[in-house]
Tab-separated table of C-alpha atoms and ligand atoms in Angstrom:
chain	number	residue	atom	x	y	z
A	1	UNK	CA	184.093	70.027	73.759
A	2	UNK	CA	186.234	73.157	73.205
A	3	UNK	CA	185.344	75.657	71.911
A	4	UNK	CA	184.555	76.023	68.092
A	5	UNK	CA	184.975	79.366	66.187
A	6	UNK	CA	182.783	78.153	63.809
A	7	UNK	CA	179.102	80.021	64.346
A	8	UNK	CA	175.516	79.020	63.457
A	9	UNK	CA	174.502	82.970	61.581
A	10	UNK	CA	170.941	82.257	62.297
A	11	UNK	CA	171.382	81.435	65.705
A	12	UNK	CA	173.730	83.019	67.684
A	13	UNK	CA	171.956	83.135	71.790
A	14	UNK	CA	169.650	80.985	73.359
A	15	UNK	CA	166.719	83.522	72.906
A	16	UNK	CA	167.291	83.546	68.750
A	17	UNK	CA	167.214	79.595	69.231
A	18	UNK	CA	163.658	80.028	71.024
A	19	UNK	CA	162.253	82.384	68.455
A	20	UNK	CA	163.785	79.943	65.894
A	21	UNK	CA	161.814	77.008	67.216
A	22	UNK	CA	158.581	78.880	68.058
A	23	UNK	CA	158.035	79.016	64.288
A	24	UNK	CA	159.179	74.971	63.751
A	25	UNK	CA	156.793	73.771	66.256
A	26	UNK	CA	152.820	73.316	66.184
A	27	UNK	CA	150.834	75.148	68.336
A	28	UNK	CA	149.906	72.078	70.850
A	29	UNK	CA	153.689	71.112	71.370
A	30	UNK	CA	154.575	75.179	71.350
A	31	UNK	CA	152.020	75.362	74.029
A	32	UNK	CA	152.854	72.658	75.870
A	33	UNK	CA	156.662	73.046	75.853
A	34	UNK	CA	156.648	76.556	76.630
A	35	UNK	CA	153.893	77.667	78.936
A	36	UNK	CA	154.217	77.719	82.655
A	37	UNK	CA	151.335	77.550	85.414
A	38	UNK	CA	148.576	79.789	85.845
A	39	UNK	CA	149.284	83.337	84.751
A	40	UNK	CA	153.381	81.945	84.551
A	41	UNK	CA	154.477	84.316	87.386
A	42	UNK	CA	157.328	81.936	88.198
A	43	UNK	CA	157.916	80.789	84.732
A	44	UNK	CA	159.081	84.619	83.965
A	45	UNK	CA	160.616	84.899	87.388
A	46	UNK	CA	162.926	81.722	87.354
A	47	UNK	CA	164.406	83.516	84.637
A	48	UNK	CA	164.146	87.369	85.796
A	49	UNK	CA	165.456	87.040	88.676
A	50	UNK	CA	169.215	85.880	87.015
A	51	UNK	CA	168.724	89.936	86.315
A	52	UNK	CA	169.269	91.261	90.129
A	53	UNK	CA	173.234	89.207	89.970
A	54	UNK	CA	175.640	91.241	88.029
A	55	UNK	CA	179.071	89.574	88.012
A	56	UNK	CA	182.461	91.051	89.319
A	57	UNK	CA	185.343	89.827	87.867
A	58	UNK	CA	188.827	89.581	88.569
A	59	UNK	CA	191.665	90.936	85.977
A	60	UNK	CA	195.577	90.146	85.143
A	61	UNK	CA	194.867	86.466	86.318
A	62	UNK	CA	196.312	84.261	83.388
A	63	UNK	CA	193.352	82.795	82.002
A	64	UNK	CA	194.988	81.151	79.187
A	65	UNK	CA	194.095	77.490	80.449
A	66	UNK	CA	190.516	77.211	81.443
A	67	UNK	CA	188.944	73.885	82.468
A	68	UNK	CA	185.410	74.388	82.827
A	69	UNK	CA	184.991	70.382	83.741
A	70	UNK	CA	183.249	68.730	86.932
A	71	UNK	CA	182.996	65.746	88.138
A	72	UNK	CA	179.218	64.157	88.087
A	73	UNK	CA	177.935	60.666	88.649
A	74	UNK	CA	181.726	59.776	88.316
A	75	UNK	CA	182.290	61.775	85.220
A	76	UNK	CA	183.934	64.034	83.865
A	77	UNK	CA	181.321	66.437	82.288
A	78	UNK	CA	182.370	69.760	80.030
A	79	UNK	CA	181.205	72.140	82.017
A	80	UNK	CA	178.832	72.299	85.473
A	81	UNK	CA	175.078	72.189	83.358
A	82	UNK	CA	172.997	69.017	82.447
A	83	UNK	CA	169.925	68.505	80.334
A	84	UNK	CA	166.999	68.465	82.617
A	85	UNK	CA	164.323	65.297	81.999
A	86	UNK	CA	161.696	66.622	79.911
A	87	UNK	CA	158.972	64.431	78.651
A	88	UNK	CA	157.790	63.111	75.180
A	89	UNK	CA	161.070	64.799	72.925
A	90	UNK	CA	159.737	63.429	69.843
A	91	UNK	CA	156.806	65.817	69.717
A	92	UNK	CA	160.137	68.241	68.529
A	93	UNK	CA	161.917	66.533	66.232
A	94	UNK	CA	161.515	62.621	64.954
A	95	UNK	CA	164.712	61.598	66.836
A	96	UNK	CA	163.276	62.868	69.928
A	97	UNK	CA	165.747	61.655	72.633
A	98	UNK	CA	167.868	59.610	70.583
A	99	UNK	CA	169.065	63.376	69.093
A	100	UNK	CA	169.580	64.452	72.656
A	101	UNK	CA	171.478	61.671	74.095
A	102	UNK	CA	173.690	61.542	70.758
A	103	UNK	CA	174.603	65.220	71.592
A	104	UNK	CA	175.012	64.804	74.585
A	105	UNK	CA	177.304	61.895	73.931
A	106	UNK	CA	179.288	64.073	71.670
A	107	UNK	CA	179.417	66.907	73.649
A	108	UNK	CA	180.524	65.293	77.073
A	109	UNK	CA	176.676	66.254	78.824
A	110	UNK	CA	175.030	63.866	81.507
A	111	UNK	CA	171.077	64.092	80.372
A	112	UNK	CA	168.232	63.626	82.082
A	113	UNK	CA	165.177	61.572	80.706
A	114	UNK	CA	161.821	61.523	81.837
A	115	UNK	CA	160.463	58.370	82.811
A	116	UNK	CA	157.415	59.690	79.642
A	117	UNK	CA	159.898	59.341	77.165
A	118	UNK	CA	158.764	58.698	73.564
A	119	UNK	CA	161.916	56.641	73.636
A	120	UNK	CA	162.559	53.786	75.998
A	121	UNK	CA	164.868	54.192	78.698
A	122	UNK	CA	167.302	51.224	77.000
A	123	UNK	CA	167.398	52.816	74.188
A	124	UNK	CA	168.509	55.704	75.406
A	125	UNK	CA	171.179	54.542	77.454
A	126	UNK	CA	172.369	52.692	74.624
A	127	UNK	CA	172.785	56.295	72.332
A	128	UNK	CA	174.596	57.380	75.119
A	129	UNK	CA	176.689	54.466	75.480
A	130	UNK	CA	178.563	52.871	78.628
A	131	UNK	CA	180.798	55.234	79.962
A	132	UNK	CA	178.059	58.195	80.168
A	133	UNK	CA	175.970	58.197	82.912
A	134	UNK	CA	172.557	58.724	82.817
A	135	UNK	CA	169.568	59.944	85.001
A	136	UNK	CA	166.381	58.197	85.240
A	137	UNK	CA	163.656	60.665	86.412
A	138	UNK	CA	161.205	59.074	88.356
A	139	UNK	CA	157.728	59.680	89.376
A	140	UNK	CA	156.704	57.017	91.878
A	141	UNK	CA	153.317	55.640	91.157
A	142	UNK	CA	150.137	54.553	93.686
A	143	UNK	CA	151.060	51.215	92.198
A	144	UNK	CA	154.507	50.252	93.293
A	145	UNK	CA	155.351	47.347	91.179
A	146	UNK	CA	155.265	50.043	88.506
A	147	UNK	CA	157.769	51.885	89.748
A	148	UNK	CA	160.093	48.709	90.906
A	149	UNK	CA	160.208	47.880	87.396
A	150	UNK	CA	160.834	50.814	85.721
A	151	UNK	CA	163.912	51.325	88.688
A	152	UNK	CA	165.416	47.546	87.955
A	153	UNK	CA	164.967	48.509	84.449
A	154	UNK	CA	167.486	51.399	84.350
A	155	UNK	CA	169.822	49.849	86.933
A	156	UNK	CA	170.060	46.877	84.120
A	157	UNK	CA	170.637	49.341	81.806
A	158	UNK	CA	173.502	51.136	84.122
A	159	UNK	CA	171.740	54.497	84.833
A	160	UNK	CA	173.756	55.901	87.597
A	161	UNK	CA	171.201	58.113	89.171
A	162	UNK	CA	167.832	58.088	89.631
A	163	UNK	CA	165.395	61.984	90.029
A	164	UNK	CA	162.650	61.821	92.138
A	165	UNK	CA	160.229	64.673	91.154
A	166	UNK	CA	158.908	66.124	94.231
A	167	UNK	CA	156.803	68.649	92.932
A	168	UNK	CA	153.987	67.428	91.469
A	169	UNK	CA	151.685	66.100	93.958
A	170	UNK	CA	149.214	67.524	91.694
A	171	UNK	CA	149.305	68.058	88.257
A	172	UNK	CA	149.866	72.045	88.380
A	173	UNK	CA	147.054	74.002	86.233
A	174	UNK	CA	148.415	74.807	82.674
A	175	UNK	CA	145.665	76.496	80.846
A	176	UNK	CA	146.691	76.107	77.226
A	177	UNK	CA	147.058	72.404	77.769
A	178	UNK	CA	143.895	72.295	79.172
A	179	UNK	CA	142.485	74.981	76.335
A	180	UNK	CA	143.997	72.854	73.674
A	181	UNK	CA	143.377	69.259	75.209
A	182	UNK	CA	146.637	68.486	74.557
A	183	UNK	CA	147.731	64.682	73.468
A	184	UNK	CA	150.636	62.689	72.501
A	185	UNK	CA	150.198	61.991	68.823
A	186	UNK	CA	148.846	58.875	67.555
A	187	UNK	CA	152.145	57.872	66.398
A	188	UNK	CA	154.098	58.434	69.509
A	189	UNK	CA	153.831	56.402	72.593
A	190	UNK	CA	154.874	56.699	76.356
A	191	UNK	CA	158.128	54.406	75.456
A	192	UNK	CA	158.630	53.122	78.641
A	193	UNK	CA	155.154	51.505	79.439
A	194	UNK	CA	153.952	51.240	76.182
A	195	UNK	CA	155.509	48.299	75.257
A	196	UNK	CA	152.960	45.538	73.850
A	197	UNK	CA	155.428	42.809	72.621
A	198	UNK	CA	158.824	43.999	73.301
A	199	UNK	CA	160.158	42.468	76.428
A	200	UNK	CA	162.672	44.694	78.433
A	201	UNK	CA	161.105	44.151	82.230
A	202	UNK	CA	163.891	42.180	83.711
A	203	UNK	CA	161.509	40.461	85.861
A	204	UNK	CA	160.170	37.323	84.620
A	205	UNK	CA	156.896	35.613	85.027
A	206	UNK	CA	157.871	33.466	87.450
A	207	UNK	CA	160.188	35.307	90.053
A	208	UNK	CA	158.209	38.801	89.860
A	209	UNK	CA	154.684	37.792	89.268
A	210	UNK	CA	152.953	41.191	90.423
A	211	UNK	CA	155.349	43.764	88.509
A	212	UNK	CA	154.201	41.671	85.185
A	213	UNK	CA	150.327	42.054	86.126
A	214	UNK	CA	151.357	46.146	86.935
A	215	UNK	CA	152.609	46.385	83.373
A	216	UNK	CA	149.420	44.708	82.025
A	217	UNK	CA	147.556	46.586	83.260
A	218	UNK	CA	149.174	49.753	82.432
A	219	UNK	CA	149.359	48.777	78.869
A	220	UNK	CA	145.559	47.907	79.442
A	221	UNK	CA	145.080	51.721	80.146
A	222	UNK	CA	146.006	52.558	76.704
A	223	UNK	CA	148.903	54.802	77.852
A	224	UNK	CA	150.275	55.861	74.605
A	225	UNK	CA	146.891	57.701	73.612
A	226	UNK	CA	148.054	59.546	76.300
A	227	UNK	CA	144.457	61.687	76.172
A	228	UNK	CA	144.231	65.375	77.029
A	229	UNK	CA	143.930	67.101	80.182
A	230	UNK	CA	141.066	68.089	81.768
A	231	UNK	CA	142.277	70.949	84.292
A	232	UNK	CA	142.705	68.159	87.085
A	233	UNK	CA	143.741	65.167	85.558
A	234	UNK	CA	144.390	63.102	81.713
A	235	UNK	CA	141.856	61.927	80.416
A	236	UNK	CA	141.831	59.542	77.298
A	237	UNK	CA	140.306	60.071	73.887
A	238	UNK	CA	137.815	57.279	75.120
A	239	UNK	CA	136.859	59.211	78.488
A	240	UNK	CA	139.217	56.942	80.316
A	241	UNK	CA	141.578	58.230	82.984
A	242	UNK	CA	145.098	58.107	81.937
A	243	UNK	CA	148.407	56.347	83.074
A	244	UNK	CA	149.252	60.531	83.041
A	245	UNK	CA	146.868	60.761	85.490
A	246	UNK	CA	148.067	58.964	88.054
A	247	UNK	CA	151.824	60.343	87.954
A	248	UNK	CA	151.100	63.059	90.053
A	249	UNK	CA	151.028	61.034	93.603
A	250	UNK	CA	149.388	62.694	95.979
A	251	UNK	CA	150.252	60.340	98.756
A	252	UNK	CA	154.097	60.692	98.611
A	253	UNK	CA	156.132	61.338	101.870
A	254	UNK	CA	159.646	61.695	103.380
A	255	UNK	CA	159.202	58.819	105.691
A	256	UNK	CA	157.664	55.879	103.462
A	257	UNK	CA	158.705	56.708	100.025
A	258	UNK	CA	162.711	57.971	99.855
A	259	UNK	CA	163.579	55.180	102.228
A	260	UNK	CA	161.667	52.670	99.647
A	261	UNK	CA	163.003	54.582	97.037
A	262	UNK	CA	166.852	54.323	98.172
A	263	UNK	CA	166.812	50.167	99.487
A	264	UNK	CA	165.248	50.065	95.228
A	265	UNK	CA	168.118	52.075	93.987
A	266	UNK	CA	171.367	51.842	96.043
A	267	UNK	CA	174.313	51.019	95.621
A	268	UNK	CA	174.266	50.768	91.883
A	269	UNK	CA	172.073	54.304	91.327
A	270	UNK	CA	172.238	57.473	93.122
A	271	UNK	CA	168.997	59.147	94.691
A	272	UNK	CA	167.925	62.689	94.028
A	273	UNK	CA	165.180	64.860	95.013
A	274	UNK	CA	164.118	67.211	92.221
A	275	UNK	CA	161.512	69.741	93.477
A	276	UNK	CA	163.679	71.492	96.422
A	277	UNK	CA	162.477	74.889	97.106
A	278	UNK	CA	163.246	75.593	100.916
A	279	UNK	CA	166.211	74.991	103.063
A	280	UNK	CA	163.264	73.187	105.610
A	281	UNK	CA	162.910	70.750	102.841
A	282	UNK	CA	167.169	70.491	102.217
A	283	UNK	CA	167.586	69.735	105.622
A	284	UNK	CA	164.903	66.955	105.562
A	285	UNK	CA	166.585	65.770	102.352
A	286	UNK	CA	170.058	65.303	104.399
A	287	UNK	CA	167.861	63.702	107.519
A	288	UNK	CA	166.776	60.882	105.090
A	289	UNK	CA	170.172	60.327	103.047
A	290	UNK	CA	169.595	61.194	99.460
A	291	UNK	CA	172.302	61.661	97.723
A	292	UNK	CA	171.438	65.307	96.461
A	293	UNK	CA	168.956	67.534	95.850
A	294	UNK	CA	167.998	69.553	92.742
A	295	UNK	CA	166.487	73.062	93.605
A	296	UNK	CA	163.670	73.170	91.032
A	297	UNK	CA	159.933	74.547	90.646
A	298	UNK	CA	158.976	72.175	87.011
A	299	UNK	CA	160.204	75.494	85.499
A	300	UNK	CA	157.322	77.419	86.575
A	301	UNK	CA	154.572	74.766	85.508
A	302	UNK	CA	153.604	73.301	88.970
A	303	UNK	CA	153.353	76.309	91.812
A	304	UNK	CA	152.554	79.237	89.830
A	305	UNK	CA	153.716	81.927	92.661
A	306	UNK	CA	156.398	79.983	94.242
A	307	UNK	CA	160.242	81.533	94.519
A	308	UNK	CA	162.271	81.825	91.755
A	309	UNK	CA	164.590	79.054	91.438
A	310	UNK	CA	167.867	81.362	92.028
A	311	UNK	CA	165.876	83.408	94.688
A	312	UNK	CA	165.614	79.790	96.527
A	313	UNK	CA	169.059	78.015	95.926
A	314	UNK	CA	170.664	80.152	98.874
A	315	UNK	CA	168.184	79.160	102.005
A	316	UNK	CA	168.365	75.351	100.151
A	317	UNK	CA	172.493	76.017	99.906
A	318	UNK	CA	172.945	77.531	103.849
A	319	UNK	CA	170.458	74.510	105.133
A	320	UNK	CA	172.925	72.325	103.607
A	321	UNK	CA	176.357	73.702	104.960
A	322	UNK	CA	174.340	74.037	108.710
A	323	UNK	CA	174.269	70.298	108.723
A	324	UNK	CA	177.405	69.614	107.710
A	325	UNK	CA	176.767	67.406	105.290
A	326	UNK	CA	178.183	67.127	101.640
A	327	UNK	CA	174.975	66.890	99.603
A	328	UNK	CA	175.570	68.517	96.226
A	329	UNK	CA	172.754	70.837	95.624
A	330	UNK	CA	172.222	71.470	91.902
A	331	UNK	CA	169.711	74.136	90.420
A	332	UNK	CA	167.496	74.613	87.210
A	333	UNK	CA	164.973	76.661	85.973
A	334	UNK	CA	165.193	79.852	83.400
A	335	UNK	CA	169.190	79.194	82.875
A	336	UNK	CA	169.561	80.614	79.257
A	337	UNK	CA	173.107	82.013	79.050
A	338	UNK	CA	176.405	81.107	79.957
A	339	UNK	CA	176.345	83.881	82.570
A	340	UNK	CA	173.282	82.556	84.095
A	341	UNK	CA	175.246	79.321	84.752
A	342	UNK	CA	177.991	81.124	86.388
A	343	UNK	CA	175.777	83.117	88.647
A	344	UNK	CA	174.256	79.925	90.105
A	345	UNK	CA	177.819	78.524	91.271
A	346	UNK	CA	178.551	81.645	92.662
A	347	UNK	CA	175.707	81.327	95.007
A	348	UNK	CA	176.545	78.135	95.750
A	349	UNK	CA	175.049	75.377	93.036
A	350	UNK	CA	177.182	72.557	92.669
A	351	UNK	CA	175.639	72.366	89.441
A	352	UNK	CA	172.847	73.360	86.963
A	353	UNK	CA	170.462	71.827	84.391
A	354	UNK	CA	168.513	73.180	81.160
A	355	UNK	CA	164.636	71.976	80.045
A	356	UNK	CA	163.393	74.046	77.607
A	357	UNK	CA	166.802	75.320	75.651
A	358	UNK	CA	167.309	71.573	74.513
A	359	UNK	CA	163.650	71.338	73.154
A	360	UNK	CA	163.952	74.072	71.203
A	361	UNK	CA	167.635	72.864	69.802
A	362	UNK	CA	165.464	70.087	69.029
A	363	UNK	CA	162.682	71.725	67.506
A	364	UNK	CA	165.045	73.750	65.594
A	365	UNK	CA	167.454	70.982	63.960
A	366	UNK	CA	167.340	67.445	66.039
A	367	UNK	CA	170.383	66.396	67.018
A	368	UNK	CA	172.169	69.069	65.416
A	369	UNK	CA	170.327	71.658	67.094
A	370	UNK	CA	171.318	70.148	70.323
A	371	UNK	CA	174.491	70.238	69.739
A	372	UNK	CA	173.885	74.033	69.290
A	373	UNK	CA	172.185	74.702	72.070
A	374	UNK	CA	174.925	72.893	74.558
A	375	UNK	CA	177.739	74.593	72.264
A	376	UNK	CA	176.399	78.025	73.155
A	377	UNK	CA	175.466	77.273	76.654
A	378	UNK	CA	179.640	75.933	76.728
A	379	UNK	CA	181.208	78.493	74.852
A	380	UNK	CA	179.356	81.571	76.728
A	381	UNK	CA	180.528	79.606	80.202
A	382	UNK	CA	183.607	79.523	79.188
A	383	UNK	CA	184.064	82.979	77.990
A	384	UNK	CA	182.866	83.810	81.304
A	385	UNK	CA	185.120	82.228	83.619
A	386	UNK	CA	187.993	83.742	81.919
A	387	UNK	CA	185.962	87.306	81.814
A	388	UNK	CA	185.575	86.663	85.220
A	389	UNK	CA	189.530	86.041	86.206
A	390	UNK	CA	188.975	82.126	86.854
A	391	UNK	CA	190.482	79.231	85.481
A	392	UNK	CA	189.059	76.312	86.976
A	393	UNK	CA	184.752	75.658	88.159
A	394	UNK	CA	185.188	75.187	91.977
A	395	UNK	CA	186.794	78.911	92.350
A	396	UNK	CA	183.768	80.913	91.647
A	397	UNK	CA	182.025	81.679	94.941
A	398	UNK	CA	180.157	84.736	96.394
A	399	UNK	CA	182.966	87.185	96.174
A	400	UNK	CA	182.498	87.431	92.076
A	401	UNK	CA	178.556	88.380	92.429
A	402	UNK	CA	176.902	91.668	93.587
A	403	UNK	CA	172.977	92.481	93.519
A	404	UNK	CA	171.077	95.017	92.455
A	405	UNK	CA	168.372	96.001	95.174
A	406	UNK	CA	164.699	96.774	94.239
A	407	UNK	CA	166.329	100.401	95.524
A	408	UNK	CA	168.727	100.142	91.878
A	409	UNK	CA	171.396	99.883	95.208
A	410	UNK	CA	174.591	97.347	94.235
A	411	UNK	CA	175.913	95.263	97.388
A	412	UNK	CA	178.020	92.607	97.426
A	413	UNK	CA	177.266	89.199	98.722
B	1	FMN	C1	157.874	70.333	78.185
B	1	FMN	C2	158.457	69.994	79.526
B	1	FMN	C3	158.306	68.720	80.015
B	1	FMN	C4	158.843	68.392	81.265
B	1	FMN	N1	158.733	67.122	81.706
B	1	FMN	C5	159.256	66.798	82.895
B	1	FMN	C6	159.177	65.472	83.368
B	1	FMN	O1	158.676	64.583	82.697
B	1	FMN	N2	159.674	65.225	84.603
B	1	FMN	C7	160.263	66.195	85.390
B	1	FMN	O2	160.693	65.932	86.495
B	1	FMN	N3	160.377	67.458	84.937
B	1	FMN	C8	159.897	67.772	83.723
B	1	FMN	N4	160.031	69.047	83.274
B	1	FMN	C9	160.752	70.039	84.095
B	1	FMN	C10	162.260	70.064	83.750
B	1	FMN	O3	162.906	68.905	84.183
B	1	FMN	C11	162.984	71.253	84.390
B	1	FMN	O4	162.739	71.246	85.771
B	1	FMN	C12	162.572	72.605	83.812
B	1	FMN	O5	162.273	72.506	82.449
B	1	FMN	C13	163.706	73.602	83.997
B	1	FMN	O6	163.320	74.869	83.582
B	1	FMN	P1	163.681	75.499	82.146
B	1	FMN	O7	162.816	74.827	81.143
B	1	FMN	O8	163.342	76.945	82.338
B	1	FMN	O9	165.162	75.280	81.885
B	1	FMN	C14	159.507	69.387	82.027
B	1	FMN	C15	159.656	70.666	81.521
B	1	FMN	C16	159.141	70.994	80.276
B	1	FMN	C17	159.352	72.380	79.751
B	2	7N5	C1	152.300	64.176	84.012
B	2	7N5	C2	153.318	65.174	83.634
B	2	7N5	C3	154.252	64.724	82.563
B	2	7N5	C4	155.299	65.619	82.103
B	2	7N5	C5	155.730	66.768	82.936
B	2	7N5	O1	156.357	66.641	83.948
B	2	7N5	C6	155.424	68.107	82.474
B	2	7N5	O2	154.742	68.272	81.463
B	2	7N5	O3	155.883	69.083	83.120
């Protein structure tokens, strides 16, 4: 993607884009895409906090020739961000995730999908065709064969990475959800369990009896009607308890789960942790081999209280270096400019993602609106390398950062 002179009038910055899509959105998908936990301490902090960094740059450097690329999942992607898995797209725009993977396709973006997609994982990978990799985020049910399905699923379909979300043991408390009983639309369905008729397991009958009873009985639990939320767990139209409700797994841990997790996924898929808040946590990450770690709080709708994302990525990013291990450590959470991205690098992300910004691209246009969104998210980046005096991603480091105390004191890192 380079960069296009050509401007949408209407929408010029992220924050227009949100305003934008506030008004194209109905108040239960508003709600649900935009609130945070509790009293959304952390939701305003994740993106706050970008405020304390103020960038130094360099001058008379020759920043003619700019590649903003890195290398991710074994491609080459435009610049160091990612779309972040967020669940049930189509509640923004018709196309739902088919609009984001096509723009991402276009515009040289790994995305993320949630494993409640309102579009099945095969499709998806199939918008995005062969060479782009794709992430499979996972939450890893009570149920096991559930999961083991859903995992051979996206291998088949040549997902190069699977998320493990770390961070909901519980569902956190979101009160307009829970004010508005929120539900998936009639019309929309949890894609990738929802799936009376169609036949993408690539188990069959015979070799993997128990994985076909799992998806049964999922189907059994009515999980498109996907029910509201009660302030502790989904709940369906009927009173029944949700497939929803049992995605936040209590019972996950280091030592049963990633080691399951990694003998499911490797060699053909990568395994992240997404839900890293603590360099304690980083270093456990390394201790049990998964390939990398996202530094991540749900975007301030699980802990309401916990660090802001970029006030957490250094402990997470020194943890790392003391065991001398390469383990990319990527960030997201309240990333809404160009800038934002480059501050994150400097303090030592490998790379970032965006949740919301895409949604609201959505909202705004579909796929076109996506394209948006990731065209001013690339453009600003760029402009800000060569503001900044660099010319290529892996030379921004500390030195180009300085805070601004609580004191109104500037330091440099
Ligand atoms: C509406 C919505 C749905 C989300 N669904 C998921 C999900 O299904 N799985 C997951 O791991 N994270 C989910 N997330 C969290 C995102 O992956 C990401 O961590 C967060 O949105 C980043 O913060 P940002 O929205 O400020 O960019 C969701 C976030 C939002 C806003
Ligand atoms: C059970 C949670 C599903 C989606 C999600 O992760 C979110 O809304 O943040």
């Amino acid at each position: 993607m380079t960069s296009n002179p050509t401007h949408d009038l209407e929408c010029l910055t992220i924050d227009q884009l949100e305003k934008i899509a506030a008004d194209r959105m109905d108040k239960q998908t508003r709600d649900y895409y935009n609130e945070g936990a509790d009293s959304g301490t952390t939701l305003a902090e994740n993106k706050s906090a970008y405020q304390k960094y103020r960038i130094r740059p360099r001058v008379l450097r020759d920043v003619s020739k700019i590649d903003t690329s890195v290398d991710i999942f074994r491609f080459k992607n435009t610049i160091p961000m990612g779309v972040a898995p967020t669940a049930m797209q189509r509640l923004a725009h018709q196309d739902g995730e088919l609009a984001t993977a096509r723009a991402c396709k276009k515009a040289g973006i790994v995305m993320g999908l949630s494993s409640f997609s309102t579009t099945s994982l095969e499709d998806v990978k199939d918008a995005l065709g062969k060479e782009h990799p794709g992430l499979l985020q996972l939450y890893l049910f009570e149920d096991r064969e559930e999961s083991k399905d859903l995992i051979a699923r996206a291998k088949k379909a040549g997902y190069k990475a699977v998320a493990l979300t770390v961070d909901t043991p519980m569902l956190g408390r979101r009160n307009l959800e829970i004010k508005n009983q929120f539900k998936l639309p009639r019309h929309l369905k949890s894609a990738n369990f929802d799936r009376v008729g169609e036949n993408h397991s690539v188990t069959s009958d015979e070799k993997e009896p128990e994985a076909n009873e799992a998806r049964k009985r999922m189907q059994e639990q009515e999980v498109s009607r996907a029910g509201y939320h009660d302030g502790s767990q989904w709940v369906s139209p009927t009173g029944r308890i949700t497939f929803h409700s049992h995605a936040p797994n209590p019972t996950l841990n280091w030592e049963r789960d990633i080691d399951w997790l990694k003998q499911q996924c490797h060699p053909e898929m990568e395994v992240w942790v997404k839900g890293i808040a603590t360099g304690e946590d980083a270093i456990l990450a390394c201790h049990h081999g998964v390939d990398g770690v996202i530094v991540s709080n749900h975007g301030g709708r699980q802990l309401n209280g916990a660090l802001a994302t970029i006030d957490a990525l250094p402990e997470v990013v020194d943890a790392v270096k003391s065991m001398n291990r390469k383990m990319p450590v990527h960030v997201d959470g309240g990333i809404r400019h160009g800038t934002d991205v480059f501050k994150a690098l400097a303090l030592g992300a490998d790379f970032v993602w965006i949740g919301r910004p895409v949604l609201w691209g959505l909202a705004y246009k579909g796929q076109e609106g996506v394209e948006l969104c990731l065209k001013l998210f690339n453009d600003e980046f760029r402009l800000c390398m060569g503001l900044a005096g660099v010319t290529s991603v892996d030379e921004i480091g500390k030195e180009y950062l300085a805070k601004i105390n609580r004191d109104g004191f500037v330091s440099k890192l």
